[in-house]
């Protein structure tokens, strides 16, 4: 039997699809590309934007069309929130939510054992406000660095976001389970592990006696680990007390990606973010003082309802002052079902586009400055690709780096380099060790 898995959305979804894939392989099912003709399809959906919903529906229908006799199973955030709508798509056999994704494997084996599709879609949506953390683990990952899901759910209820409705209450993976999984991945050869979750900063708030900083320090002690990287973080997490603890981790990467969203206090308040720019700046200043060679990147939304030109200028000034390595700029997108979608003073698309371009220019200048000031530095880079004598990878602080590779450069190998130039968003380096 063959199965294709199609994954939409975030790192957490990518991890969960890998866990599903490993369970399918253990059951003797052959995995194919989801664009091929398969006996079954599993679609792991996202619902962060209306466009995500559209893409999910599009691929479900594409799978049904590719093989009308195939078993079609749909899981993920869109399935959690719109199970009834998905059930109306002819050809769908099974729908489960965001807290029971591995049930797709059990359901598929059941359907295959019976040798026929069910008469109507089986819907299995748990109450994700009370459901426990779904116990899954991976032993490999189809990338240079391995993602490990440590947390699920979000309770921030930001005005623009549907995810709390799709992912439910915060729940965390037990520390021992995280450590065992990472130990196996390191033994399998992975040098860099990314700790990720729906709201990574919330890890441990449902587990008395543990926290994200505790977990980082424990992972840091795993024999053979080279790098620990963190997923997107709420800036409010980075208090001095947190920084004091994690600065003791020898293998923690000196890069943090912040879900900043705005550099204007009035906009942050309308967004229902739980921090001010003053708090963010104070935390970042302390972070820079205590984490050597720190680089920062951030998500920023422009054109949020009610954002005036003055407010946008405040964001530009704040972002410029942060000296970001990367700025991920998103024009505000109405998400049906959220408070922000119903707010007055919606911003015209043309204005959002123009503001995005202006802020992007600031971020590109900042990126150039951040890399150029490191020319001459000795760095270790994790090799990700090597072709025609050119290798590429990232430093600990997530600077994309390119160099001429005279010998072999295996994917996942660490290389010692010296940065010699900047070019088109990358550091150009020379190899110091073969």
Short mmCIF file of C-alpha atoms in Angstrom, two decimals:
data_model
loop_
_atom_site.label_atom_id
_atom_site.label_comp_id
_atom_site.label_asym_id
_atom_site.label_seq_id
_atom_site.Cartn_x
_atom_site.Cartn_y
_atom_site.Cartn_z
CA UNK A 1 0.00 0.00 0.00
CA UNK A 2 1.24 3.51 -0.81
CA UNK A 3 0.51 6.79 0.93
CA UNK A 4 1.37 10.43 0.29
CA UNK A 5 1.43 13.05 3.04
CA UNK A 6 0.81 16.68 2.19
CA UNK A 7 1.77 19.21 4.86
CA UNK A 8 0.66 22.82 5.12
CA UNK A 9 1.83 25.33 7.70
CA UNK A 10 4.30 25.57 10.51
CA UNK A 11 7.27 23.67 11.87
CA UNK A 12 4.99 21.86 14.30
CA UNK A 13 2.95 20.49 11.41
CA UNK A 14 6.16 19.40 9.67
CA UNK A 15 7.24 17.54 12.78
CA UNK A 16 3.84 15.90 13.22
CA UNK A 17 3.80 14.77 9.59
CA UNK A 18 7.22 13.16 10.12
CA UNK A 19 5.84 11.32 13.16
CA UNK A 20 2.87 10.12 11.10
CA UNK A 21 5.24 9.03 8.31
CA UNK A 22 7.34 6.95 10.70
CA UNK A 23 4.25 5.18 12.01
CA UNK A 24 3.09 4.43 8.47
CA UNK A 25 6.49 2.99 7.59
CA UNK A 26 6.42 0.78 10.70
CA UNK A 27 3.04 -0.51 9.51
CA UNK A 28 4.58 -1.49 6.16
CA UNK A 29 3.05 1.31 4.11
CA UNK A 30 5.26 2.75 1.35
CA UNK A 31 5.54 6.53 1.38
CA UNK A 32 5.41 8.39 -1.93
CA UNK A 33 5.36 12.02 -2.89
CA UNK A 34 1.85 13.35 -2.27
CA UNK A 35 1.69 14.57 -5.87
CA UNK A 36 1.97 10.99 -7.14
CA UNK A 37 -0.80 8.43 -7.63
CA UNK A 38 -1.22 6.86 -4.17
CA UNK A 39 -3.54 4.38 -2.48
CA UNK A 40 -4.04 6.84 0.36
CA UNK A 41 -3.47 10.50 1.12
CA UNK A 42 -3.08 12.24 4.47
CA UNK A 43 -3.49 16.01 4.38
CA UNK A 44 -2.09 17.81 7.43
CA UNK A 45 -3.79 21.19 7.30
CA UNK A 46 -3.19 24.72 8.55
CA UNK A 47 -5.76 27.43 9.24
CA UNK A 48 -3.65 30.45 10.18
CA UNK A 49 -5.05 32.44 7.22
CA UNK A 50 -8.03 32.18 4.92
CA UNK A 51 -5.52 31.32 2.19
CA UNK A 52 -4.38 28.33 4.25
CA UNK A 53 -7.96 27.07 4.34
CA UNK A 54 -8.27 27.53 0.60
CA UNK A 55 -5.07 25.59 -0.06
CA UNK A 56 -6.19 22.78 2.24
CA UNK A 57 -9.47 22.40 0.41
CA UNK A 58 -7.69 22.57 -2.92
CA UNK A 59 -5.32 19.77 -2.07
CA UNK A 60 -8.07 17.58 -0.60
CA UNK A 61 -9.94 17.83 -3.90
CA UNK A 62 -6.74 17.25 -5.87
CA UNK A 63 -6.10 14.04 -3.93
CA UNK A 64 -9.63 12.79 -4.56
CA UNK A 65 -9.28 13.59 -8.26
CA UNK A 66 -5.86 11.92 -8.52
CA UNK A 67 -7.31 8.63 -7.30
CA UNK A 68 -11.06 8.51 -6.58
CA UNK A 69 -10.56 5.12 -4.91
CA UNK A 70 -7.86 6.35 -2.56
CA UNK A 71 -8.42 6.67 1.16
CA UNK A 72 -8.34 10.39 1.98
CA UNK A 73 -7.66 11.39 5.57
CA UNK A 74 -7.58 15.01 6.76
CA UNK A 75 -6.06 16.25 10.00
CA UNK A 76 -4.70 19.45 11.53
CA UNK A 77 -5.96 22.89 12.41
CA UNK A 78 -8.39 23.36 9.52
CA UNK A 79 -9.85 19.95 10.26
CA UNK A 80 -10.23 20.89 13.92
CA UNK A 81 -12.20 24.03 13.15
CA UNK A 82 -14.07 23.06 9.96
CA UNK A 83 -14.70 19.31 10.17
CA UNK A 84 -18.30 19.61 8.94
CA UNK A 85 -17.23 21.62 5.89
CA UNK A 86 -14.51 19.11 5.02
CA UNK A 87 -16.97 16.23 5.42
CA UNK A 88 -19.01 17.69 2.56
CA UNK A 89 -16.14 17.12 0.13
CA UNK A 90 -16.93 13.92 -1.72
CA UNK A 91 -14.19 11.33 -1.31
CA UNK A 92 -13.00 12.29 2.18
CA UNK A 93 -12.97 9.27 4.51
CA UNK A 94 -11.58 10.43 7.86
CA UNK A 95 -11.27 13.75 9.68
CA UNK A 96 -9.40 14.28 12.94
CA UNK A 97 -8.16 17.34 14.76
CA UNK A 98 -4.95 18.85 16.03
CA UNK A 99 -4.53 16.68 19.14
CA UNK A 100 -4.98 13.18 17.67
CA UNK A 101 -3.05 13.21 14.41
CA UNK A 102 -1.57 9.73 14.85
CA UNK A 103 -5.12 8.35 14.70
CA UNK A 104 -4.85 8.83 10.93
CA UNK A 105 -2.56 5.78 10.87
CA UNK A 106 -4.97 3.63 12.88
CA UNK A 107 -7.90 4.74 10.73
CA UNK A 108 -6.07 4.06 7.48
CA UNK A 109 -5.09 0.55 8.58
CA UNK A 110 -8.70 -0.08 9.59
CA UNK A 111 -10.04 1.06 6.21
CA UNK A 112 -7.41 -0.96 4.36
CA UNK A 113 -8.23 -4.05 6.43
CA UNK A 114 -11.87 -3.78 5.41
CA UNK A 115 -10.84 -3.22 1.82
CA UNK A 116 -13.26 -0.40 1.12
CA UNK A 117 -13.93 3.26 1.81
CA UNK A 118 -16.49 4.08 4.54
CA UNK A 119 -19.99 5.09 3.44
CA UNK A 120 -19.54 8.52 4.99
CA UNK A 121 -16.59 10.38 6.54
CA UNK A 122 -15.59 9.29 10.01
CA UNK A 123 -15.17 12.42 12.18
CA UNK A 124 -12.94 12.14 15.24
CA UNK A 125 -12.43 15.59 16.77
CA UNK A 126 -11.40 15.62 20.45
CA UNK A 127 -11.92 18.48 22.85
CA UNK A 128 -8.56 20.15 22.42
CA UNK A 129 -9.13 22.30 25.51
CA UNK A 130 -8.82 19.23 27.73
CA UNK A 131 -6.91 16.73 25.59
CA UNK A 132 -3.43 15.80 26.78
CA UNK A 133 -0.25 16.29 24.77
CA UNK A 134 -0.28 13.75 21.95
CA UNK A 135 2.63 11.44 22.63
CA UNK A 136 4.63 11.19 19.42
CA UNK A 137 8.33 11.01 18.63
CA UNK A 138 10.58 10.88 15.60
CA UNK A 139 13.89 9.15 14.94
CA UNK A 140 14.81 11.08 11.80
CA UNK A 141 13.90 14.27 9.97
CA UNK A 142 14.08 15.14 6.30
CA UNK A 143 16.21 18.22 6.91
CA UNK A 144 19.69 19.11 8.13
CA UNK A 145 18.40 20.12 11.56
CA UNK A 146 15.73 18.14 13.39
CA UNK A 147 12.62 19.80 14.79
CA UNK A 148 11.29 18.45 18.06
CA UNK A 149 7.81 19.44 19.18
CA UNK A 150 7.81 20.20 22.89
CA UNK A 151 4.55 22.08 23.32
CA UNK A 152 1.07 22.50 21.87
CA UNK A 153 -1.73 25.04 22.23
CA UNK A 154 -1.88 28.77 22.85
CA UNK A 155 -3.87 30.90 25.28
CA UNK A 156 -2.77 34.39 24.22
CA UNK A 157 -5.90 35.15 22.16
CA UNK A 158 -4.31 37.86 20.04
CA UNK A 159 -6.89 39.82 18.06
CA UNK A 160 -5.65 38.64 14.65
CA UNK A 161 -5.10 34.94 15.38
CA UNK A 162 -7.36 31.90 15.01
CA UNK A 163 -4.82 29.41 16.38
CA UNK A 164 -6.11 29.22 19.99
CA UNK A 165 -9.41 28.01 18.53
CA UNK A 166 -7.59 25.45 16.39
CA UNK A 167 -4.94 24.23 18.83
CA UNK A 168 -6.62 24.63 22.21
CA UNK A 169 -5.13 25.01 25.67
CA UNK A 170 -1.41 24.87 26.39
CA UNK A 171 0.04 21.45 27.04
CA UNK A 172 3.67 20.36 27.21
CA UNK A 173 5.69 17.26 26.47
CA UNK A 174 7.21 15.69 29.57
CA UNK A 175 10.89 16.62 29.94
CA UNK A 176 12.05 12.99 30.03
CA UNK A 177 10.22 12.28 26.76
CA UNK A 178 11.87 15.31 25.14
CA UNK A 179 15.31 14.27 26.36
CA UNK A 180 14.90 10.67 25.21
CA UNK A 181 13.78 11.78 21.76
CA UNK A 182 16.65 14.24 21.33
CA UNK A 183 19.18 11.71 22.64
CA UNK A 184 18.09 9.29 19.90
CA UNK A 185 18.26 12.01 17.23
CA UNK A 186 21.77 13.03 18.31
CA UNK A 187 22.82 9.37 18.24
CA UNK A 188 21.44 9.21 14.69
CA UNK A 189 23.82 12.01 13.68
CA UNK A 190 21.80 15.22 14.05
CA UNK A 191 24.00 18.03 15.31
CA UNK A 192 21.33 20.70 15.60
CA UNK A 193 17.96 20.35 17.32
CA UNK A 194 15.18 22.94 17.08
CA UNK A 195 12.81 23.03 20.04
CA UNK A 196 9.47 24.13 18.67
CA UNK A 197 5.83 24.47 19.62
CA UNK A 198 2.69 26.43 18.88
CA UNK A 199 3.69 28.85 21.66
CA UNK A 200 7.17 27.67 22.63
CA UNK A 201 7.48 30.28 25.36
CA UNK A 202 4.57 28.63 27.21
CA UNK A 203 6.40 25.33 27.62
CA UNK A 204 6.04 23.92 31.12
CA UNK A 205 3.29 26.20 32.40
CA UNK A 206 1.08 23.10 32.72
CA UNK A 207 3.87 20.98 34.26
CA UNK A 208 4.64 22.04 37.84
CA UNK A 209 8.33 22.33 38.53
CA UNK A 210 9.58 22.76 34.97
CA UNK A 211 10.03 25.53 32.42
CA UNK A 212 11.53 26.20 29.02
CA UNK A 213 14.79 27.38 30.59
CA UNK A 214 15.00 24.19 32.66
CA UNK A 215 14.45 22.12 29.56
CA UNK A 216 17.14 23.98 27.60
CA UNK A 217 19.69 23.35 30.35
CA UNK A 218 18.76 19.66 30.45
CA UNK A 219 19.05 19.28 26.66
CA UNK A 220 22.41 21.07 26.85
CA UNK A 221 23.76 18.12 28.88
CA UNK A 222 22.94 15.47 26.26
CA UNK A 223 26.24 13.91 25.13
CA UNK A 224 27.10 14.75 21.53
CA UNK A 225 24.68 17.62 21.01
CA UNK A 226 26.23 20.52 19.12
CA UNK A 227 23.45 23.08 18.75
CA UNK A 228 20.11 23.87 20.41
CA UNK A 229 17.91 26.28 18.50
CA UNK A 230 14.57 27.68 19.60
CA UNK A 231 11.41 28.22 17.60
CA UNK A 232 9.59 31.54 17.47
CA UNK A 233 9.37 33.21 20.88
CA UNK A 234 7.06 35.75 22.49
CA UNK A 235 9.31 38.71 23.36
CA UNK A 236 7.79 38.84 26.86
CA UNK A 237 9.56 35.55 27.66
CA UNK A 238 13.02 37.08 27.37
CA UNK A 239 13.12 38.58 30.83
CA UNK A 240 16.49 38.98 32.55
CA UNK A 241 15.77 35.99 34.82
CA UNK A 242 15.21 33.80 31.75
CA UNK A 243 18.34 35.12 30.04
CA UNK A 244 20.43 34.52 33.16
CA UNK A 245 19.49 30.84 33.11
CA UNK A 246 19.81 30.07 29.40
CA UNK A 247 23.11 31.94 29.07
CA UNK A 248 24.64 29.00 30.97
CA UNK A 249 23.76 26.58 28.13
CA UNK A 250 26.97 25.97 26.17
CA UNK A 251 25.21 24.68 23.05
CA UNK A 252 22.37 27.18 22.75
CA UNK A 253 22.46 28.98 19.40
CA UNK A 254 22.98 32.74 19.63
CA UNK A 255 19.90 33.52 17.55
CA UNK A 256 16.34 34.24 18.61
CA UNK A 257 13.31 34.69 16.38
CA UNK A 258 10.75 36.98 17.99
CA UNK A 259 7.03 37.15 17.30
CA UNK A 260 7.28 40.93 17.68
CA UNK A 261 4.37 41.86 15.35
CA UNK A 262 4.69 45.64 15.82
CA UNK A 263 6.99 48.34 17.10
CA UNK A 264 4.17 50.65 18.14
CA UNK A 265 2.54 50.40 21.57
CA UNK A 266 -0.89 51.51 20.35
CA UNK A 267 -0.88 48.85 17.65
CA UNK A 268 0.35 46.19 20.07
CA UNK A 269 -2.51 47.07 22.40
CA UNK A 270 -5.09 46.66 19.63
CA UNK A 271 -3.45 43.37 18.71
CA UNK A 272 -3.81 42.28 22.38
CA UNK A 273 -0.10 41.56 22.66
CA UNK A 274 1.04 41.43 26.29
CA UNK A 275 4.14 43.64 26.18
CA UNK A 276 5.26 47.14 25.30
CA UNK A 277 8.14 48.28 23.12
CA UNK A 278 9.91 49.51 26.26
CA UNK A 279 9.77 46.02 27.77
CA UNK A 280 10.99 44.47 24.52
CA UNK A 281 13.90 46.88 24.24
CA UNK A 282 14.91 46.32 27.86
CA UNK A 283 14.84 42.55 27.42
CA UNK A 284 16.80 42.69 24.16
CA UNK A 285 19.45 44.99 25.62
CA UNK A 286 19.97 42.55 28.47
CA UNK A 287 20.02 39.63 26.06
CA UNK A 288 22.72 41.27 23.94
CA UNK A 289 24.80 41.93 27.06
CA UNK A 290 24.66 38.26 28.09
CA UNK A 291 24.53 36.18 24.88
CA UNK A 292 27.75 36.60 22.86
CA UNK A 293 27.39 37.41 19.15
CA UNK A 294 23.60 37.51 19.32
CA UNK A 295 21.48 37.88 16.18
CA UNK A 296 17.76 38.56 16.16
CA UNK A 297 15.00 38.10 13.64
CA UNK A 298 11.34 38.98 13.99
CA UNK A 299 7.85 38.63 12.53
CA UNK A 300 6.15 41.97 11.92
CA UNK A 301 2.61 42.66 10.73
CA UNK A 302 2.00 45.88 8.78
CA UNK A 303 -1.36 47.44 8.00
CA UNK A 304 -3.13 46.16 11.12
CA UNK A 305 -6.59 47.78 11.41
CA UNK A 306 -6.29 51.35 12.59
CA UNK A 307 -2.55 51.61 11.93
CA UNK A 308 -1.88 55.24 11.07
CA UNK A 309 1.12 56.51 9.16
CA UNK A 310 2.51 57.80 12.46
CA UNK A 311 2.11 54.40 14.09
CA UNK A 312 3.78 52.71 11.15
CA UNK A 313 6.67 55.16 11.41
CA UNK A 314 7.05 54.20 15.08
CA UNK A 315 7.35 50.56 14.01
CA UNK A 316 9.94 51.48 11.39
CA UNK A 317 12.02 53.41 13.91
CA UNK A 318 11.79 50.64 16.49
CA UNK A 319 12.73 47.91 14.01
CA UNK A 320 15.62 49.98 12.69
CA UNK A 321 16.93 50.37 16.23
CA UNK A 322 16.76 46.60 16.87
CA UNK A 323 19.42 45.81 14.20
CA UNK A 324 17.64 42.68 13.03
CA UNK A 325 19.39 40.02 10.99
CA UNK A 326 16.09 39.21 9.30
CA UNK A 327 12.67 40.82 9.30
CA UNK A 328 9.74 38.67 8.18
CA UNK A 329 7.14 41.20 7.04
CA UNK A 330 3.48 40.21 6.71
CA UNK A 331 0.74 42.49 5.39
CA UNK A 332 -2.24 42.09 7.70
CA UNK A 333 -4.62 39.46 6.35
CA UNK A 334 -8.22 39.27 7.55
CA UNK A 335 -8.86 35.94 9.23
CA UNK A 336 -12.59 35.20 9.51
CA UNK A 337 -13.49 34.32 13.07
CA UNK A 338 -11.00 36.71 14.66
CA UNK A 339 -11.61 40.02 16.38
CA UNK A 340 -9.32 41.89 14.00
CA UNK A 341 -11.35 40.86 10.96
CA UNK A 342 -14.29 42.85 12.35
CA UNK A 343 -12.33 45.91 13.48
CA UNK A 344 -13.05 49.30 11.91
CA UNK A 345 -10.45 51.27 9.94
CA UNK A 346 -9.23 48.38 7.81
CA UNK A 347 -6.18 49.38 5.77
CA UNK A 348 -6.29 49.36 1.97
CA UNK A 349 -4.26 46.62 0.26
CA UNK A 350 -2.21 49.16 -1.69
CA UNK A 351 -1.15 50.88 1.54
CA UNK A 352 -0.26 47.57 3.17
CA UNK A 353 1.87 46.63 0.17
CA UNK A 354 3.65 49.99 0.15
CA UNK A 355 4.35 49.83 3.89
CA UNK A 356 5.63 46.28 3.58
CA UNK A 357 8.11 47.40 0.94
CA UNK A 358 9.33 50.32 3.05
CA UNK A 359 9.84 48.19 6.12
CA UNK A 360 11.49 45.47 4.09
CA UNK A 361 14.09 47.98 2.86
CA UNK A 362 14.92 48.83 6.46
CA UNK A 363 15.30 45.15 7.31
CA UNK A 364 17.53 44.47 4.30
CA UNK A 365 19.82 47.34 5.28
CA UNK A 366 19.96 45.99 8.82
CA UNK A 367 20.78 42.50 7.50
CA UNK A 368 23.63 43.89 5.40
CA UNK A 369 25.03 45.80 8.36
CA UNK A 370 24.78 42.80 10.68
CA UNK A 371 26.73 40.58 8.29
CA UNK A 372 29.29 43.14 7.15
CA UNK A 373 30.32 43.96 10.70
CA UNK A 374 31.27 40.31 11.12
CA UNK A 375 33.68 40.22 8.18
CA UNK A 376 36.90 38.65 9.41
CA UNK A 377 35.20 36.53 12.09
CA UNK A 378 35.85 32.79 12.43
CA UNK A 379 32.59 30.83 12.45
CA UNK A 380 31.33 27.26 12.45
CA UNK A 381 28.68 26.56 9.81
CA UNK A 382 26.32 23.62 9.53
CA UNK A 383 26.49 22.41 5.93
CA UNK A 384 23.04 22.15 4.36
CA UNK A 385 23.73 21.91 0.62
CA UNK A 386 26.83 21.30 -1.51
CA UNK A 387 26.74 21.37 -5.30
CA UNK A 388 29.22 22.21 -8.04
CA UNK A 389 31.86 23.22 -5.54
CA UNK A 390 29.61 25.69 -3.66
CA UNK A 391 28.42 24.82 -0.18
CA UNK A 392 25.85 26.64 1.93
CA UNK A 393 24.71 26.56 5.53
CA UNK A 394 24.03 28.63 8.63
CA UNK A 395 26.10 29.82 11.53
CA UNK A 396 24.98 29.43 15.14
CA UNK A 397 23.47 32.92 14.96
CA UNK A 398 21.68 31.95 11.75
CA UNK A 399 23.68 33.88 9.20
CA UNK A 400 23.31 32.17 5.83
CA UNK A 401 26.81 31.45 4.60
CA UNK A 402 28.27 30.39 1.25
CA UNK A 403 31.75 29.10 0.48
CA UNK A 404 33.83 27.22 -2.07
CA UNK A 405 34.15 23.60 -1.00
CA UNK A 406 37.18 21.84 -2.46
CA UNK A 407 36.60 18.50 -0.76
CA UNK A 408 33.54 16.65 0.43
CA UNK A 409 30.93 18.39 2.54
CA UNK A 410 28.33 16.06 3.93
CA UNK A 411 24.92 17.42 4.81
CA UNK A 412 24.86 18.10 8.55
CA UNK A 413 28.63 18.46 8.88
CA UNK A 414 30.08 21.43 10.77
CA UNK A 415 32.74 23.44 8.91
CA UNK A 416 35.18 26.03 10.21
CA UNK A 417 35.14 29.17 8.05
CA UNK A 418 36.13 32.81 7.99
CA UNK A 419 33.65 35.43 6.78
CA UNK A 420 35.27 37.52 4.04
CA UNK A 421 32.38 39.37 2.33
CA UNK A 422 28.66 40.08 2.08
CA UNK A 423 26.59 39.37 -1.02
CA UNK A 424 22.83 39.37 -1.56
CA UNK A 425 21.78 38.46 1.96
CA UNK A 426 24.56 35.95 2.55
CA UNK A 427 27.95 35.90 4.21
CA UNK A 428 30.69 34.83 1.82
CA UNK A 429 33.35 32.78 3.60
CA UNK A 430 36.52 30.82 3.02
CA UNK A 431 37.15 27.33 4.29
CA UNK A 432 39.74 27.06 7.05
CA UNK A 433 39.60 23.31 7.57
CA UNK A 434 39.04 20.58 4.97
#
